PDB file of C-alpha atoms in Angstrom:
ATOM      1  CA  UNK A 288     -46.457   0.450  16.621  1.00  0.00           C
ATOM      2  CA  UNK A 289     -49.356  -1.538  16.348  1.00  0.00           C
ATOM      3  CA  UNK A 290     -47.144  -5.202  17.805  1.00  0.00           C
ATOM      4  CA  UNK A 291     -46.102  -2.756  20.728  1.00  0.00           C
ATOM      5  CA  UNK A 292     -49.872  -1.443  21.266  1.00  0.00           C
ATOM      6  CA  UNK A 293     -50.844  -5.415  21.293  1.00  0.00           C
ATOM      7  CA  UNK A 294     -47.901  -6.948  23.321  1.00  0.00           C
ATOM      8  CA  UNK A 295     -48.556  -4.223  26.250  1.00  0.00           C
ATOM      9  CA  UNK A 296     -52.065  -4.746  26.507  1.00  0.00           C
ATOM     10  CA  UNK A 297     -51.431  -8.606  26.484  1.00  0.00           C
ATOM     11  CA  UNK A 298     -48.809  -7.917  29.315  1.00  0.00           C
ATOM     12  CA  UNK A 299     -51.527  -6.149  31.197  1.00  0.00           C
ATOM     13  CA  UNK A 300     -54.221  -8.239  30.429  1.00  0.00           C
ATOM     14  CA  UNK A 301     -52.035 -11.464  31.274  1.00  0.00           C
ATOM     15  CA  UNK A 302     -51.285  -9.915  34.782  1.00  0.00           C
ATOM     16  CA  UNK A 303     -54.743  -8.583  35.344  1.00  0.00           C
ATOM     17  CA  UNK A 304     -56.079 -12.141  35.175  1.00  0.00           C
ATOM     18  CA  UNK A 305     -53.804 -13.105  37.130  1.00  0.00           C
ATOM     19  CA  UNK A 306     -54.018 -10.185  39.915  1.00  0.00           C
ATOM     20  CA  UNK A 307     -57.708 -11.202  39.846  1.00  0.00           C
ATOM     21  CA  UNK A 308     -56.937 -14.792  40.357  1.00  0.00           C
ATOM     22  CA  UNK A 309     -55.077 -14.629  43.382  1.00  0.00           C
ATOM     23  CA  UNK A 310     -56.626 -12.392  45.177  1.00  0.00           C
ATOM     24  CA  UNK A 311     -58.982 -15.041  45.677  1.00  0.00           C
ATOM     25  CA  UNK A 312     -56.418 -16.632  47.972  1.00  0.00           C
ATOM     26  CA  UNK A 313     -56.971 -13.423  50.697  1.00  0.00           C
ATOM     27  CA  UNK A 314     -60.456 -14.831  51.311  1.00  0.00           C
ATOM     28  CA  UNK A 315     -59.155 -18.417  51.505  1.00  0.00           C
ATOM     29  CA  UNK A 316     -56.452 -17.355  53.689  1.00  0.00           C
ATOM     30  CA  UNK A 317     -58.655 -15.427  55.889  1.00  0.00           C
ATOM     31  CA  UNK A 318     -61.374 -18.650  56.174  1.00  0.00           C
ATOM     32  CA  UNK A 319     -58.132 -20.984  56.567  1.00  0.00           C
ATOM     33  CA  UNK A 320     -56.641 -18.821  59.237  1.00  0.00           C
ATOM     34  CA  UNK A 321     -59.994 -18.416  60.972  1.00  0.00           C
ATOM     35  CA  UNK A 322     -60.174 -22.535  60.861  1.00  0.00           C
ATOM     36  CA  UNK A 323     -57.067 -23.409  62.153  1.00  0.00           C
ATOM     37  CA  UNK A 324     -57.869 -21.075  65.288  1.00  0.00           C
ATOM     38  CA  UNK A 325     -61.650 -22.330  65.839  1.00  0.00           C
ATOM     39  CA  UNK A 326     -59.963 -26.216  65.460  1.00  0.00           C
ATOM     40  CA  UNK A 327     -57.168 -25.351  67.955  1.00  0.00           C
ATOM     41  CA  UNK A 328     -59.190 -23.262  70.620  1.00  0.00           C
ATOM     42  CA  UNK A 329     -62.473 -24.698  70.335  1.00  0.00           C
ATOM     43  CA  UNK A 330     -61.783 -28.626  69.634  1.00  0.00           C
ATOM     44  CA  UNK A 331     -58.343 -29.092  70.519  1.00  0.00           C
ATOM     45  CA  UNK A 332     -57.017 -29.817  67.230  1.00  0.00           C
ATOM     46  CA  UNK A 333     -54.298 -28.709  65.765  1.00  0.00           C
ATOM     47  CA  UNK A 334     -52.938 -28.908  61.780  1.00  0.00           C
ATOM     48  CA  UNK A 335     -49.768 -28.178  60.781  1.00  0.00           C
ATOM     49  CA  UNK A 336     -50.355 -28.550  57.358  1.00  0.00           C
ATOM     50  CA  UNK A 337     -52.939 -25.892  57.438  1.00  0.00           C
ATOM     51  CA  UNK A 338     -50.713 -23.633  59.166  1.00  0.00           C
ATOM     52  CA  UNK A 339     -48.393 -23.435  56.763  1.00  0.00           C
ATOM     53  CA  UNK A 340     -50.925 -23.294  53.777  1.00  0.00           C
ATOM     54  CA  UNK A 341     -51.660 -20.007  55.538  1.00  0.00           C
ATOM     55  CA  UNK A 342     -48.058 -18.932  54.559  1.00  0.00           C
ATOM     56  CA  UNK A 343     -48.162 -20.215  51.367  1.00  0.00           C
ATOM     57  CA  UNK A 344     -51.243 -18.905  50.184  1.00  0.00           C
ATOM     58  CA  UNK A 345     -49.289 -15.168  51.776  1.00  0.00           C
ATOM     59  CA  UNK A 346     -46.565 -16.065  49.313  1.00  0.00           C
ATOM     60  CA  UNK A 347     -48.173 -16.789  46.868  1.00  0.00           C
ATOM     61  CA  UNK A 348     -50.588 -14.233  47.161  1.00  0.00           C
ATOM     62  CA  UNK A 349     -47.998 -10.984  47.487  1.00  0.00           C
ATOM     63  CA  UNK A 350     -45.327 -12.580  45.314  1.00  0.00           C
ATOM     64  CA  UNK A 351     -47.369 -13.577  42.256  1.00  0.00           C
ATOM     65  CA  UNK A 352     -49.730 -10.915  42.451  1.00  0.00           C
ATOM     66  CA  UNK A 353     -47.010  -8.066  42.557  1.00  0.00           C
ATOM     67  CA  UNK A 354     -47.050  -7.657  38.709  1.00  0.00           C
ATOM     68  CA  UNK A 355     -50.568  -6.894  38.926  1.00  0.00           C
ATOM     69  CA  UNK A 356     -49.898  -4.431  41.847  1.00  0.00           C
ATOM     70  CA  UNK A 357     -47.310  -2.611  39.494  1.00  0.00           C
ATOM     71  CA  UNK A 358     -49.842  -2.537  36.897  1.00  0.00           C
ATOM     72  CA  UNK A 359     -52.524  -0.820  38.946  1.00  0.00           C
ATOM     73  CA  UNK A 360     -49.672   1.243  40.569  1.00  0.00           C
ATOM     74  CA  UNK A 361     -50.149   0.045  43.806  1.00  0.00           C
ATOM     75  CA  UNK A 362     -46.466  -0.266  44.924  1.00  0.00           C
ATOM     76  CA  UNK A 363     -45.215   2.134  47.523  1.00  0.00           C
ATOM     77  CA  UNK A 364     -42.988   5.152  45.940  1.00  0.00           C
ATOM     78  CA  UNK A 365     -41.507   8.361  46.755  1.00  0.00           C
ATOM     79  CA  UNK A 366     -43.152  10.681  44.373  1.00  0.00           C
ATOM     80  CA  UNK A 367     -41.761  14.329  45.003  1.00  0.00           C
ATOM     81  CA  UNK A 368     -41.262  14.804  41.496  1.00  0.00           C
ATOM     82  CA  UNK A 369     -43.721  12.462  40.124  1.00  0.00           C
ATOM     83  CA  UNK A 370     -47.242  13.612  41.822  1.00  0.00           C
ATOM     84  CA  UNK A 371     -46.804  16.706  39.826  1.00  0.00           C
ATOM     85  CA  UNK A 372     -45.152  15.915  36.558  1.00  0.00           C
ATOM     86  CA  UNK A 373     -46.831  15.854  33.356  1.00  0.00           C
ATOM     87  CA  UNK A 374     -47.531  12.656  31.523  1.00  0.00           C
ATOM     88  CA  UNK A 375     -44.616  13.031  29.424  1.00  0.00           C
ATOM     89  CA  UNK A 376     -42.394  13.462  32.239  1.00  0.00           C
ATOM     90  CA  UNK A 377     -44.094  10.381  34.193  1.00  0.00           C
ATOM     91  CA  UNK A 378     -43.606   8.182  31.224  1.00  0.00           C
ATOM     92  CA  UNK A 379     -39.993   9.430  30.857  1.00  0.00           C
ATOM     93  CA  UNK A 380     -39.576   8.859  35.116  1.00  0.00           C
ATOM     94  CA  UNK A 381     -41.382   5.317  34.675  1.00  0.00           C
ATOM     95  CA  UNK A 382     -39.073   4.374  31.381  1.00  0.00           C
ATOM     96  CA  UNK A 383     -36.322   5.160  33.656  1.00  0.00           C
ATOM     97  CA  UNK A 384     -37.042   3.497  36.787  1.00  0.00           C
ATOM     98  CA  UNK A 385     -38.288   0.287  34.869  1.00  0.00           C
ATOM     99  CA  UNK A 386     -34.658   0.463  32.892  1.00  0.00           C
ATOM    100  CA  UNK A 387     -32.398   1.374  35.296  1.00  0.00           C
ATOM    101  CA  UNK A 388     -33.980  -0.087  38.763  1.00  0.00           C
ATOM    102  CA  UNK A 389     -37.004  -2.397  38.249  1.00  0.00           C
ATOM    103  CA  UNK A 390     -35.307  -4.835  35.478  1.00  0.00           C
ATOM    104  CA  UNK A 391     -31.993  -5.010  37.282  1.00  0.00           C
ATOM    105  CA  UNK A 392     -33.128  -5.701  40.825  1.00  0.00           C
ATOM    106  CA  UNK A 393     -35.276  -8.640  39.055  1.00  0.00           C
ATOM    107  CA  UNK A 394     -32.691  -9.794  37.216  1.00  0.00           C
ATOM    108  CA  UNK A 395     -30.590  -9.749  40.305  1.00  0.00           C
ATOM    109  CA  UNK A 396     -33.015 -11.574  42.785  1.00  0.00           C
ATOM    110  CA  UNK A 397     -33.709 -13.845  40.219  1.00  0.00           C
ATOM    111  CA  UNK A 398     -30.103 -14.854  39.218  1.00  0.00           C
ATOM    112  CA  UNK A 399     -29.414 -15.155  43.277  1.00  0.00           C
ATOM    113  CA  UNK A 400     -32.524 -17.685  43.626  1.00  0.00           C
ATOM    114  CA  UNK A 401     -31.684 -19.594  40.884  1.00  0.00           C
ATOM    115  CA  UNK A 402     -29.605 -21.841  42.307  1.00  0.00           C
ATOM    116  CA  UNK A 403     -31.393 -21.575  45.660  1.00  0.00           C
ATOM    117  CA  UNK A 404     -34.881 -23.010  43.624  1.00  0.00           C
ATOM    118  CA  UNK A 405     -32.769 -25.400  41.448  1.00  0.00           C
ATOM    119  CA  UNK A 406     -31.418 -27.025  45.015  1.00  0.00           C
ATOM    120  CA  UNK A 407     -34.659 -27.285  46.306  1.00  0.00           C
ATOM    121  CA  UNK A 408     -36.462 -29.014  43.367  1.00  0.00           C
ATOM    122  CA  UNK A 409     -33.304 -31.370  43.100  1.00  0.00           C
ATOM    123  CA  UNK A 410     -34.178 -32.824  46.443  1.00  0.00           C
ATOM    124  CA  UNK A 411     -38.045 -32.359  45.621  1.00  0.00           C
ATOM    125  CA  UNK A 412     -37.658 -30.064  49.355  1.00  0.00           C
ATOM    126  CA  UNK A 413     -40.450 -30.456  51.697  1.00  0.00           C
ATOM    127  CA  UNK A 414     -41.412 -29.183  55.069  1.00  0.00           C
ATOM    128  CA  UNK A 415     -39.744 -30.053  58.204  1.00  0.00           C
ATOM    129  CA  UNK A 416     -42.117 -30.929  60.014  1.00  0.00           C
ATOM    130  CA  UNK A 417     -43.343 -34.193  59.400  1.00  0.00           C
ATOM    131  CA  UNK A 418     -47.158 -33.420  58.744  1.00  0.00           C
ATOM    132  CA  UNK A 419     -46.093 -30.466  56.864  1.00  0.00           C
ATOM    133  CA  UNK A 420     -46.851 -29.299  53.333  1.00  0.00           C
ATOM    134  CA  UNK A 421     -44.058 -31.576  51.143  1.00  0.00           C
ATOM    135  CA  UNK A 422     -43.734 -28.966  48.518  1.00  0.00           C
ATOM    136  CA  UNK A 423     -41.243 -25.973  49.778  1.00  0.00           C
ATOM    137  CA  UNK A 424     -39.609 -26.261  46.222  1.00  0.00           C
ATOM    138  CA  UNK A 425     -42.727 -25.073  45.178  1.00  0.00           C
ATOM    139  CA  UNK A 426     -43.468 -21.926  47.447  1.00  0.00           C
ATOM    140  CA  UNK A 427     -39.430 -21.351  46.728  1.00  0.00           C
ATOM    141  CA  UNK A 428     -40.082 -21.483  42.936  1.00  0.00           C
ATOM    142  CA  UNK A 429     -42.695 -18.584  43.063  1.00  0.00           C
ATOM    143  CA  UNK A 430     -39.636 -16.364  43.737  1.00  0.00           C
ATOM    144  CA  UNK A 431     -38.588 -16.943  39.996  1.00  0.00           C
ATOM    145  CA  UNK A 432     -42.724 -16.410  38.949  1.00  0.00           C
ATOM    146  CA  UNK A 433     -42.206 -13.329  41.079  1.00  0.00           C
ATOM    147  CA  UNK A 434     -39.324 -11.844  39.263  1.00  0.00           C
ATOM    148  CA  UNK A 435     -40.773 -12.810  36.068  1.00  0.00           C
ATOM    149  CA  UNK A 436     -44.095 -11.447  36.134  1.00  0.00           C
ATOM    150  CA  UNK A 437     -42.864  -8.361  37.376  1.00  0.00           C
ATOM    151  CA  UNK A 438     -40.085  -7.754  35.120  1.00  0.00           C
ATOM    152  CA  UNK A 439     -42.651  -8.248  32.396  1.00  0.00           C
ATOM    153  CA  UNK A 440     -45.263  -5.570  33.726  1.00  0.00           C
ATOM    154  CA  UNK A 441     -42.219  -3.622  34.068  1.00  0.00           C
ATOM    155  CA  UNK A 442     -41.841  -4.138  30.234  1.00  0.00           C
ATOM    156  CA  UNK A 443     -45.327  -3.230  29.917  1.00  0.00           C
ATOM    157  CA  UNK A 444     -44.829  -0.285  31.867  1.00  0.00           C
ATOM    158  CA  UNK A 445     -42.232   0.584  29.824  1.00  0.00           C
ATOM    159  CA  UNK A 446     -43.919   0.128  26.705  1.00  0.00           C
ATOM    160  CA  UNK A 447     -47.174   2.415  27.698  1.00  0.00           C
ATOM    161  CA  UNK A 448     -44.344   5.084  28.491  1.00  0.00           C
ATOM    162  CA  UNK A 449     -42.825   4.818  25.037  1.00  0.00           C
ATOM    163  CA  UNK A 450     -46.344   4.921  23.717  1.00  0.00           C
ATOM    164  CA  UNK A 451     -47.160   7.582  25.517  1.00  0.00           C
ATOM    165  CA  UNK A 452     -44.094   9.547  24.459  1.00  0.00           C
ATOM    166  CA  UNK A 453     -44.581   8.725  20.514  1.00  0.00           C
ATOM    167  CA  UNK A 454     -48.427   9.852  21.035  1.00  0.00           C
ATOM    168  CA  UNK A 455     -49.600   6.723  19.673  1.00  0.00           C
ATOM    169  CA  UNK A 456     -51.988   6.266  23.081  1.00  0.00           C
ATOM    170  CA  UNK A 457     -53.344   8.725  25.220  1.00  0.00           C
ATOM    171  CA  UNK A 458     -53.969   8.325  28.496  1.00  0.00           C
ATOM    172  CA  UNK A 459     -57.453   9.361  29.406  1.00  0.00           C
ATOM    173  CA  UNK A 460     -57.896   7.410  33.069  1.00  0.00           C
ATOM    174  CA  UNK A 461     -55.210   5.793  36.063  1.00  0.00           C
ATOM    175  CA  UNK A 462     -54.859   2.831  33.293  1.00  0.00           C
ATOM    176  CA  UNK A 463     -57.145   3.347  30.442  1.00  0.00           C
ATOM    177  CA  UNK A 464     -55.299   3.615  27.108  1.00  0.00           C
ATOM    178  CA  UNK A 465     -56.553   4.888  23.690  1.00  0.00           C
ATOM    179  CA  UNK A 466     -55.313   4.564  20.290  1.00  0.00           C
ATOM    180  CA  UNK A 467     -54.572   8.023  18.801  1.00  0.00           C
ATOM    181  CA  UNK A 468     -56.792   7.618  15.610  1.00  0.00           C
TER     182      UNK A 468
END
């Protein structure tokens, strides 16, 4: 139990930093944004290229940081039975949903992007517009990061049910979990 106690904190840990790391990109989005208007309005100058680093940094942003958004269970769901289930019953609900909805649906999008990416990097894919970002097969590629990360936090969500269920960890806050000694 012990390799499952250590693989779900590294799962959580690994999305944590990265959570933290591109949240970042909400403040540089929001100074970018901010510059592209002042440029435009104020001087008559206009960027392409920073207008679509603005929608990059968005993508990147919500599709990267989604894993960490599962972790701190920030993701929108319908909890008529969960709100007022027991722990034991939300670990058996979240070993469920991870299972039977989140790992499918990732393994879906990501098997119907594959080839989608895979085109795109084959003809290195840029903007269309000439003074564009040249690197669309890199915003397309953080669909497959997307899937992956979350599919693994799903794992780790899993694993902190299973945990939960064996008593090996308790618990005691919204994510803090304690060996049972």
């Amino acid at each position: 139990m012990g390799f499952l106690v250590a693989l779900m904190r590294f799962i959580d840990g690994l999305n944590q930093t990265i959570g933290k790391t591109v949240a970042w990109l909400a403040v540089i989005m929001v100074i970018t944004q901010f510059s592209v208007v002042v440029l435009r309005y104020v001087f008559g100058f206009g960027s392409i290229m920073m207008q679509e680093s603005v929608v990059y940094m968005h993508s990147f942003l919500f599709m990267i940081g989604a894993g960490y958004t599962l972790l701190h269970n920030g993701h929108v769901r319908v909890d008529v039975f969960y709100r007022e289930a027991s722990i034991h019953k939300k670990a058996v609900i979240d070993i469920f949903g991870v299972v039977f909805l989140l790992l499918p649906v990732c393994i879906l999008i990501a098997d119907s992007s594959w080839k989608y990416v895979y085109q795109s990097w084959s003809i290195m894919e840029g903007s269309v517009e000439t003074s564009g970002i040249q690197a669309l097969f890199i915003l397309k590629s953080v669909i497959l990061v997307f899937c992956f990360l979350l599919a693994l936090q799903g794992i780790g969500l899993a694993l902190r049910s299973f945990l939960i269920l064996k008593g090996v960890v308790v618990p005691e806050e919204e994510h803090e979990l304690h060996e049972v000694p």
